[in-house]
Amino acid sequence: MVIKKQYAERQLIQKEKGVIPEQIRNIRTSVQYLANRRNLKVIMVTSCRQGEGKSSAIVNLAYFMAKNDKKVLVIDSDLRLPTIHKPFQLQNFTGLTDFLNELMDEKEIIQRVVENLDVVTSGPLPYNPTELLSKARFKTFIDTHRGDYDFIFVDAPPSGLADSKIIGSVCDSTIIIVENGKTTKNQLKTCIDTCKMQNIDIIGVIRNKIRKKKHDSNYYYNYVKE
């Protein structure tokens, strides 16, 4: 299945009509269908390389799910280059790292963005991101909130990093974001093979930043498969 989504870099698409929101809804429908069939609730979003637009994809997908009366939590677990707070215009002075370091309670780090949509920002950048994510508190936090939300999206670093292996081990499945014209077939194959070797399930791939004509805006091509 191939779905196109017009895309504005690092923007939260809030309008209801037009090509952009319609294509986001198409992606939402496909992800929800496969997730419901396979009982998937916690989904990691990763990429082959840095800067492929995974954070923007996750916030727009989560926002439109929330508008469809789904309770959604977005967690920024990219503790090396966090960006989830930017589209939502949130401060990132506190967040996940404070909870993992036992400096804050879990309720203190969850921020309500709009109705049905909560966000956990990364918090201050740590010197030991892999060690922090390895703590039992990370898995416990996710497992504790499985019953509170319909979907939990976890923004992760590129798949080649040890952090993503840890994050993937506590998630039900994964969406991979690739950038058209930049991510090669070999890089994508390596990314997929890495996930498989780590027993990380993949629900689909979104190909980002495709232009059909010079005057066109950017598009997503979303390949969702079981």
PDB file of C-alpha atoms in Angstrom:
ATOM      1  CA  MET A   1       0.000   0.000   0.000  1.00  0.00           C
ATOM      2  CA  VAL A   2       1.340   3.436  -0.919  1.00  0.00           C
ATOM      3  CA  ILE A   3       0.068   6.615   0.702  1.00  0.00           C
ATOM      4  CA  LYS A   4       1.237  10.161  -0.029  1.00  0.00           C
ATOM      5  CA  LYS A   5       1.264  12.895   2.573  1.00  0.00           C
ATOM      6  CA  GLN A   6       2.088  16.512   1.870  1.00  0.00           C
ATOM      7  CA  TYR A   7       4.524  17.611   4.476  1.00  0.00           C
ATOM      8  CA  ALA A   8       5.846  20.809   6.032  1.00  0.00           C
ATOM      9  CA  GLU A   9       9.204  20.316   7.740  1.00  0.00           C
ATOM     10  CA  ARG A  10       8.985  20.400  11.537  1.00  0.00           C
ATOM     11  CA  GLN A  11       5.474  21.821  11.580  1.00  0.00           C
ATOM     12  CA  LEU A  12       2.404  20.560  13.361  1.00  0.00           C
ATOM     13  CA  ILE A  13      -0.395  20.396  10.786  1.00  0.00           C
ATOM     14  CA  GLN A  14      -3.518  21.658  12.564  1.00  0.00           C
ATOM     15  CA  LYS A  15      -5.950  22.465   9.756  1.00  0.00           C
ATOM     16  CA  GLU A  16      -8.734  19.975   9.050  1.00  0.00           C
ATOM     17  CA  LYS A  17      -9.203  20.280   5.277  1.00  0.00           C
ATOM     18  CA  GLY A  18      -6.867  19.941   2.320  1.00  0.00           C
ATOM     19  CA  VAL A  19      -4.402  17.460   0.871  1.00  0.00           C
ATOM     20  CA  ILE A  20      -2.045  17.518   3.840  1.00  0.00           C
ATOM     21  CA  PRO A  21      -4.515  16.549   6.581  1.00  0.00           C
ATOM     22  CA  GLU A  22      -6.235  14.021   4.314  1.00  0.00           C
ATOM     23  CA  GLN A  23      -2.985  12.175   3.679  1.00  0.00           C
ATOM     24  CA  ILE A  24      -2.124  12.216   7.380  1.00  0.00           C
ATOM     25  CA  ARG A  25      -5.505  10.649   8.043  1.00  0.00           C
ATOM     26  CA  ASN A  26      -4.726   7.963   5.450  1.00  0.00           C
ATOM     27  CA  ILE A  27      -1.507   7.135   7.273  1.00  0.00           C
ATOM     28  CA  ARG A  28      -3.358   7.162  10.594  1.00  0.00           C
ATOM     29  CA  THR A  29      -5.979   4.743   9.281  1.00  0.00           C
ATOM     30  CA  SER A  30      -3.370   2.308   7.963  1.00  0.00           C
ATOM     31  CA  VAL A  31      -1.340   2.322  11.172  1.00  0.00           C
ATOM     32  CA  GLN A  32      -4.432   1.936  13.355  1.00  0.00           C
ATOM     33  CA  TYR A  33      -5.719  -0.944  11.230  1.00  0.00           C
ATOM     34  CA  LEU A  34      -2.500  -2.936  11.414  1.00  0.00           C
ATOM     35  CA  ALA A  35      -1.935  -2.089  15.071  1.00  0.00           C
ATOM     36  CA  ASN A  36      -5.424  -3.216  16.039  1.00  0.00           C
ATOM     37  CA  ARG A  37      -5.118  -6.457  14.079  1.00  0.00           C
ATOM     38  CA  ARG A  38      -1.831  -7.296  15.765  1.00  0.00           C
ATOM     39  CA  ASN A  39      -2.563  -5.825  19.189  1.00  0.00           C
ATOM     40  CA  LEU A  40       0.239  -3.249  18.925  1.00  0.00           C
ATOM     41  CA  LYS A  41       0.134  -0.284  21.272  1.00  0.00           C
ATOM     42  CA  VAL A  42       3.698   0.957  21.838  1.00  0.00           C
ATOM     43  CA  ILE A  43       5.436   1.903  18.573  1.00  0.00           C
ATOM     44  CA  MET A  44       9.025   3.082  18.193  1.00  0.00           C
ATOM     45  CA  VAL A  45       9.745   5.568  15.403  1.00  0.00           C
ATOM     46  CA  THR A  46      13.319   5.455  14.136  1.00  0.00           C
ATOM     47  CA  SER A  47      15.335   6.191  10.987  1.00  0.00           C
ATOM     48  CA  CYS A  48      18.406   5.032   9.108  1.00  0.00           C
ATOM     49  CA  ARG A  49      20.191   8.356   9.570  1.00  0.00           C
ATOM     50  CA  GLN A  50      19.811  11.549  11.559  1.00  0.00           C
ATOM     51  CA  GLY A  51      17.620  14.280  10.078  1.00  0.00           C
ATOM     52  CA  GLU A  52      15.145  12.200   8.069  1.00  0.00           C
ATOM     53  CA  GLY A  53      12.039  13.828   9.556  1.00  0.00           C
ATOM     54  CA  LYS A  54      10.984  11.148  12.037  1.00  0.00           C
ATOM     55  CA  SER A  55      10.054  13.610  14.779  1.00  0.00           C
ATOM     56  CA  SER A  56       7.799  15.634  12.486  1.00  0.00           C
ATOM     57  CA  ALA A  57       6.144  12.455  11.251  1.00  0.00           C
ATOM     58  CA  ILE A  58       5.450  11.239  14.751  1.00  0.00           C
ATOM     59  CA  VAL A  59       3.922  14.488  16.044  1.00  0.00           C
ATOM     60  CA  ASN A  60       1.559  14.835  13.079  1.00  0.00           C
ATOM     61  CA  LEU A  61       0.475  11.204  13.240  1.00  0.00           C
ATOM     62  CA  ALA A  62      -0.085  11.472  16.989  1.00  0.00           C
ATOM     63  CA  TYR A  63      -1.981  14.757  16.666  1.00  0.00           C
ATOM     64  CA  PHE A  64      -4.397  13.382  14.080  1.00  0.00           C
ATOM     65  CA  MET A  65      -4.936  10.230  16.121  1.00  0.00           C
ATOM     66  CA  ALA A  66      -5.829  12.404  19.099  1.00  0.00           C
ATOM     67  CA  LYS A  67      -8.289  14.338  16.924  1.00  0.00           C
ATOM     68  CA  ASN A  68      -9.879  10.964  16.140  1.00  0.00           C
ATOM     69  CA  ASP A  69     -10.605  10.384  19.852  1.00  0.00           C
ATOM     70  CA  LYS A  70      -7.587   8.159  20.446  1.00  0.00           C
ATOM     71  CA  LYS A  71      -5.631   8.762  23.632  1.00  0.00           C
ATOM     72  CA  VAL A  72      -1.997   9.159  22.599  1.00  0.00           C
ATOM     73  CA  LEU A  73       1.298   9.575  24.432  1.00  0.00           C
ATOM     74  CA  VAL A  74       4.467  10.705  22.628  1.00  0.00           C
ATOM     75  CA  ILE A  75       7.791  10.058  24.372  1.00  0.00           C
ATOM     76  CA  ASP A  76      11.010  11.689  23.191  1.00  0.00           C
ATOM     77  CA  SER A  77      13.621   9.055  23.987  1.00  0.00           C
ATOM     78  CA  ASP A  78      16.179  10.470  21.557  1.00  0.00           C
ATOM     79  CA  LEU A  79      18.453  11.625  24.354  1.00  0.00           C
ATOM     80  CA  ARG A  80      21.196  12.661  21.925  1.00  0.00           C
ATOM     81  CA  LEU A  81      19.327  15.054  19.626  1.00  0.00           C
ATOM     82  CA  PRO A  82      15.770  15.564  20.944  1.00  0.00           C
ATOM     83  CA  THR A  83      13.306  17.554  18.828  1.00  0.00           C
ATOM     84  CA  ILE A  84       9.784  16.522  19.860  1.00  0.00           C
ATOM     85  CA  HIS A  85       9.344  19.638  22.004  1.00  0.00           C
ATOM     86  CA  LYS A  86       9.843  21.986  19.024  1.00  0.00           C
ATOM     87  CA  PRO A  87       6.697  21.329  16.927  1.00  0.00           C
ATOM     88  CA  PHE A  88       4.596  21.415  20.100  1.00  0.00           C
ATOM     89  CA  GLN A  89       6.362  24.607  21.266  1.00  0.00           C
ATOM     90  CA  LEU A  90       7.159  23.061  24.642  1.00  0.00           C
ATOM     91  CA  GLN A  91       9.997  23.865  27.014  1.00  0.00           C
ATOM     92  CA  ASN A  92      12.546  21.074  27.450  1.00  0.00           C
ATOM     93  CA  PHE A  93      14.084  22.016  30.777  1.00  0.00           C
ATOM     94  CA  THR A  94      12.697  18.876  32.416  1.00  0.00           C
ATOM     95  CA  GLY A  95      11.546  15.545  31.072  1.00  0.00           C
ATOM     96  CA  LEU A  96      12.380  11.864  30.663  1.00  0.00           C
ATOM     97  CA  THR A  97      15.974  12.110  31.865  1.00  0.00           C
ATOM     98  CA  ASP A  98      14.809  13.637  35.150  1.00  0.00           C
ATOM     99  CA  PHE A  99      12.490  10.683  35.713  1.00  0.00           C
ATOM    100  CA  LEU A 100      15.156   8.137  34.796  1.00  0.00           C
ATOM    101  CA  ASN A 101      17.578   9.841  37.200  1.00  0.00           C
ATOM    102  CA  GLU A 102      14.882   9.679  39.922  1.00  0.00           C
ATOM    103  CA  LEU A 103      14.687  13.465  40.162  1.00  0.00           C
ATOM    104  CA  MET A 104      11.021  13.742  39.194  1.00  0.00           C
ATOM    105  CA  ASP A 105       7.865  11.660  39.483  1.00  0.00           C
ATOM    106  CA  GLU A 106       6.338  10.219  36.311  1.00  0.00           C
ATOM    107  CA  LYS A 107       3.264  12.441  36.634  1.00  0.00           C
ATOM    108  CA  GLU A 108       5.464  15.541  36.671  1.00  0.00           C
ATOM    109  CA  ILE A 109       7.005  14.887  33.253  1.00  0.00           C
ATOM    110  CA  ILE A 110       3.794  14.259  31.289  1.00  0.00           C
ATOM    111  CA  GLN A 111       2.556  17.408  29.527  1.00  0.00           C
ATOM    112  CA  ARG A 112      -0.910  17.773  28.007  1.00  0.00           C
ATOM    113  CA  VAL A 113      -0.696  19.364  24.530  1.00  0.00           C
ATOM    114  CA  VAL A 114      -4.288  19.099  23.326  1.00  0.00           C
ATOM    115  CA  GLU A 115      -7.207  16.919  24.321  1.00  0.00           C
ATOM    116  CA  ASN A 116      -6.203  13.224  24.162  1.00  0.00           C
ATOM    117  CA  LEU A 117      -2.539  14.015  23.421  1.00  0.00           C
ATOM    118  CA  ASP A 118       0.203  13.973  26.056  1.00  0.00           C
ATOM    119  CA  VAL A 119       3.944  14.438  25.541  1.00  0.00           C
ATOM    120  CA  VAL A 120       7.052  13.537  27.516  1.00  0.00           C
ATOM    121  CA  THR A 121       9.994  15.637  26.356  1.00  0.00           C
ATOM    122  CA  SER A 122      13.542  14.340  26.673  1.00  0.00           C
ATOM    123  CA  GLY A 123      14.663  16.713  29.397  1.00  0.00           C
ATOM    124  CA  PRO A 124      18.300  17.795  29.861  1.00  0.00           C
ATOM    125  CA  LEU A 125      20.799  15.964  27.646  1.00  0.00           C
ATOM    126  CA  PRO A 126      22.665  13.319  29.673  1.00  0.00           C
ATOM    127  CA  TYR A 127      26.277  12.224  29.314  1.00  0.00           C
ATOM    128  CA  ASN A 128      25.159   8.574  29.499  1.00  0.00           C
ATOM    129  CA  PRO A 129      22.013   8.150  27.340  1.00  0.00           C
ATOM    130  CA  THR A 130      22.457   4.415  26.753  1.00  0.00           C
ATOM    131  CA  GLU A 131      22.874   3.700  30.453  1.00  0.00           C
ATOM    132  CA  LEU A 132      19.827   5.800  31.346  1.00  0.00           C
ATOM    133  CA  LEU A 133      17.589   4.019  28.849  1.00  0.00           C
ATOM    134  CA  SER A 134      18.852   0.673  30.160  1.00  0.00           C
ATOM    135  CA  LYS A 135      17.372   1.400  33.568  1.00  0.00           C
ATOM    136  CA  ALA A 136      14.324  -0.608  34.578  1.00  0.00           C
ATOM    137  CA  ARG A 137      12.505   2.680  35.175  1.00  0.00           C
ATOM    138  CA  PHE A 138      12.233   3.246  31.412  1.00  0.00           C
ATOM    139  CA  LYS A 139      10.433  -0.031  30.729  1.00  0.00           C
ATOM    140  CA  THR A 140       8.366   0.365  33.889  1.00  0.00           C
ATOM    141  CA  PHE A 141       7.223   3.831  32.792  1.00  0.00           C
ATOM    142  CA  ILE A 142       6.032   2.536  29.421  1.00  0.00           C
ATOM    143  CA  ASP A 143       4.375  -0.570  30.865  1.00  0.00           C
ATOM    144  CA  THR A 144       2.640   1.494  33.543  1.00  0.00           C
ATOM    145  CA  HIS A 145       0.965   3.695  30.939  1.00  0.00           C
ATOM    146  CA  ARG A 146      -0.048   0.996  28.458  1.00  0.00           C
ATOM    147  CA  GLY A 147      -3.487   0.955  30.007  1.00  0.00           C
ATOM    148  CA  ASP A 148      -3.845   4.744  29.947  1.00  0.00           C
ATOM    149  CA  TYR A 149      -3.453   5.284  26.190  1.00  0.00           C
ATOM    150  CA  ASP A 150      -4.583   3.780  22.905  1.00  0.00           C
ATOM    151  CA  PHE A 151      -1.166   4.427  21.364  1.00  0.00           C
ATOM    152  CA  ILE A 152       2.279   5.294  22.709  1.00  0.00           C
ATOM    153  CA  PHE A 153       4.795   6.571  20.146  1.00  0.00           C
ATOM    154  CA  VAL A 154       8.446   6.522  21.188  1.00  0.00           C
ATOM    155  CA  ASP A 155      10.827   8.745  19.217  1.00  0.00           C
ATOM    156  CA  ALA A 156      14.199   6.995  19.025  1.00  0.00           C
ATOM    157  CA  PRO A 157      17.660   7.740  17.583  1.00  0.00           C
ATOM    158  CA  PRO A 158      18.737   6.129  14.272  1.00  0.00           C
ATOM    159  CA  SER A 159      18.583   2.334  14.328  1.00  0.00           C
ATOM    160  CA  GLY A 160      22.337   1.772  14.337  1.00  0.00           C
ATOM    161  CA  LEU A 161      22.763   3.166  17.846  1.00  0.00           C
ATOM    162  CA  ALA A 162      22.606   0.995  20.955  1.00  0.00           C
ATOM    163  CA  ASP A 163      19.890   3.295  22.330  1.00  0.00           C
ATOM    164  CA  SER A 164      17.449   2.175  19.631  1.00  0.00           C
ATOM    165  CA  LYS A 165      18.025  -1.490  20.433  1.00  0.00           C
ATOM    166  CA  ILE A 166      17.118  -0.822  24.055  1.00  0.00           C
ATOM    167  CA  ILE A 167      14.080   1.265  23.132  1.00  0.00           C
ATOM    168  CA  GLY A 168      12.906  -1.287  20.572  1.00  0.00           C
ATOM    169  CA  SER A 169      13.050  -4.062  23.161  1.00  0.00           C
ATOM    170  CA  VAL A 170      10.290  -2.397  25.204  1.00  0.00           C
ATOM    171  CA  CYS A 171       8.094  -1.478  22.207  1.00  0.00           C
ATOM    172  CA  ASP A 172       5.642  -3.660  20.297  1.00  0.00           C
ATOM    173  CA  SER A 173       6.696  -2.606  16.801  1.00  0.00           C
ATOM    174  CA  THR A 174       8.565   0.015  14.777  1.00  0.00           C
ATOM    175  CA  ILE A 175       8.004   2.558  12.011  1.00  0.00           C
ATOM    176  CA  ILE A 176      11.104   3.488   9.996  1.00  0.00           C
ATOM    177  CA  ILE A 177      11.408   6.946   8.397  1.00  0.00           C
ATOM    178  CA  VAL A 178      13.632   7.281   5.315  1.00  0.00           C
ATOM    179  CA  GLU A 179      14.497  10.382   3.295  1.00  0.00           C
ATOM    180  CA  ASN A 180      13.968  10.189  -0.446  1.00  0.00           C
ATOM    181  CA  GLY A 181      17.135  10.780  -2.435  1.00  0.00           C
ATOM    182  CA  LYS A 182      19.352  10.562   0.643  1.00  0.00           C
ATOM    183  CA  THR A 183      18.688   7.185   2.212  1.00  0.00           C
ATOM    184  CA  THR A 184      20.011   4.473  -0.103  1.00  0.00           C
ATOM    185  CA  LYS A 185      18.473   1.035  -0.590  1.00  0.00           C
ATOM    186  CA  ASN A 186      21.496  -0.482   1.119  1.00  0.00           C
ATOM    187  CA  GLN A 187      21.081   1.820   4.108  1.00  0.00           C
ATOM    188  CA  LEU A 188      17.411   0.887   4.402  1.00  0.00           C
ATOM    189  CA  LYS A 189      18.244  -2.810   4.071  1.00  0.00           C
ATOM    190  CA  THR A 190      20.867  -2.451   6.791  1.00  0.00           C
ATOM    191  CA  CYS A 191      18.352  -0.654   8.986  1.00  0.00           C
ATOM    192  CA  ILE A 192      15.737  -3.377   8.492  1.00  0.00           C
ATOM    193  CA  ASP A 193      18.294  -6.168   8.979  1.00  0.00           C
ATOM    194  CA  THR A 194      19.517  -4.505  12.178  1.00  0.00           C
ATOM    195  CA  CYS A 195      15.980  -4.419  13.559  1.00  0.00           C
ATOM    196  CA  LYS A 196      15.414  -8.064  12.633  1.00  0.00           C
ATOM    197  CA  MET A 197      18.672  -9.174  14.250  1.00  0.00           C
ATOM    198  CA  GLN A 198      17.553  -7.399  17.408  1.00  0.00           C
ATOM    199  CA  ASN A 199      14.106  -9.038  17.229  1.00  0.00           C
ATOM    200  CA  ILE A 200      12.470  -5.646  16.650  1.00  0.00           C
ATOM    201  CA  ASP A 201       9.229  -5.931  14.684  1.00  0.00           C
ATOM    202  CA  ILE A 202       8.563  -3.454  11.842  1.00  0.00           C
ATOM    203  CA  ILE A 203       5.028  -2.291  11.059  1.00  0.00           C
ATOM    204  CA  GLY A 204       6.024  -0.153   8.070  1.00  0.00           C
ATOM    205  CA  VAL A 205       8.264   2.388   6.362  1.00  0.00           C
ATOM    206  CA  ILE A 206       7.557   6.040   5.544  1.00  0.00           C
ATOM    207  CA  ARG A 207       9.558   7.533   2.673  1.00  0.00           C
ATOM    208  CA  ASN A 208       9.864  11.264   3.219  1.00  0.00           C
ATOM    209  CA  LYS A 209      10.666  14.435   1.232  1.00  0.00           C
ATOM    210  CA  ILE A 210       9.667  13.406  -2.278  1.00  0.00           C
ATOM    211  CA  ARG A 211       9.037  16.105  -4.902  1.00  0.00           C
ATOM    212  CA  LYS A 212       7.176  15.260  -8.098  1.00  0.00           C
ATOM    213  CA  LYS A 213       7.643  18.689  -9.671  1.00  0.00           C
ATOM    214  CA  LYS A 214       9.669  21.740  -8.805  1.00  0.00           C
ATOM    215  CA  HIS A 215       6.611  23.682  -7.656  1.00  0.00           C
ATOM    216  CA  ASP A 216       5.260  20.825  -5.519  1.00  0.00           C
ATOM    217  CA  SER A 217       5.609  20.666  -1.774  1.00  0.00           C
ATOM    218  CA  ASN A 218       7.224  17.690  -0.075  1.00  0.00           C
ATOM    219  CA  TYR A 219       5.364  14.386   0.141  1.00  0.00           C
ATOM    220  CA  TYR A 220       5.492  11.267   2.260  1.00  0.00           C
ATOM    221  CA  TYR A 221       5.132   7.856   0.696  1.00  0.00           C
ATOM    222  CA  ASN A 222       4.018   5.495   3.406  1.00  0.00           C
ATOM    223  CA  TYR A 223       4.461   1.752   2.962  1.00  0.00           C
ATOM    224  CA  VAL A 224       2.545  -0.010   5.687  1.00  0.00           C
ATOM    225  CA  LYS A 225       2.778  -3.779   5.725  1.00  0.00           C
ATOM    226  CA  GLU A 226       2.389  -6.669   8.087  1.00  0.00           C
TER     227      GLU A 226
END
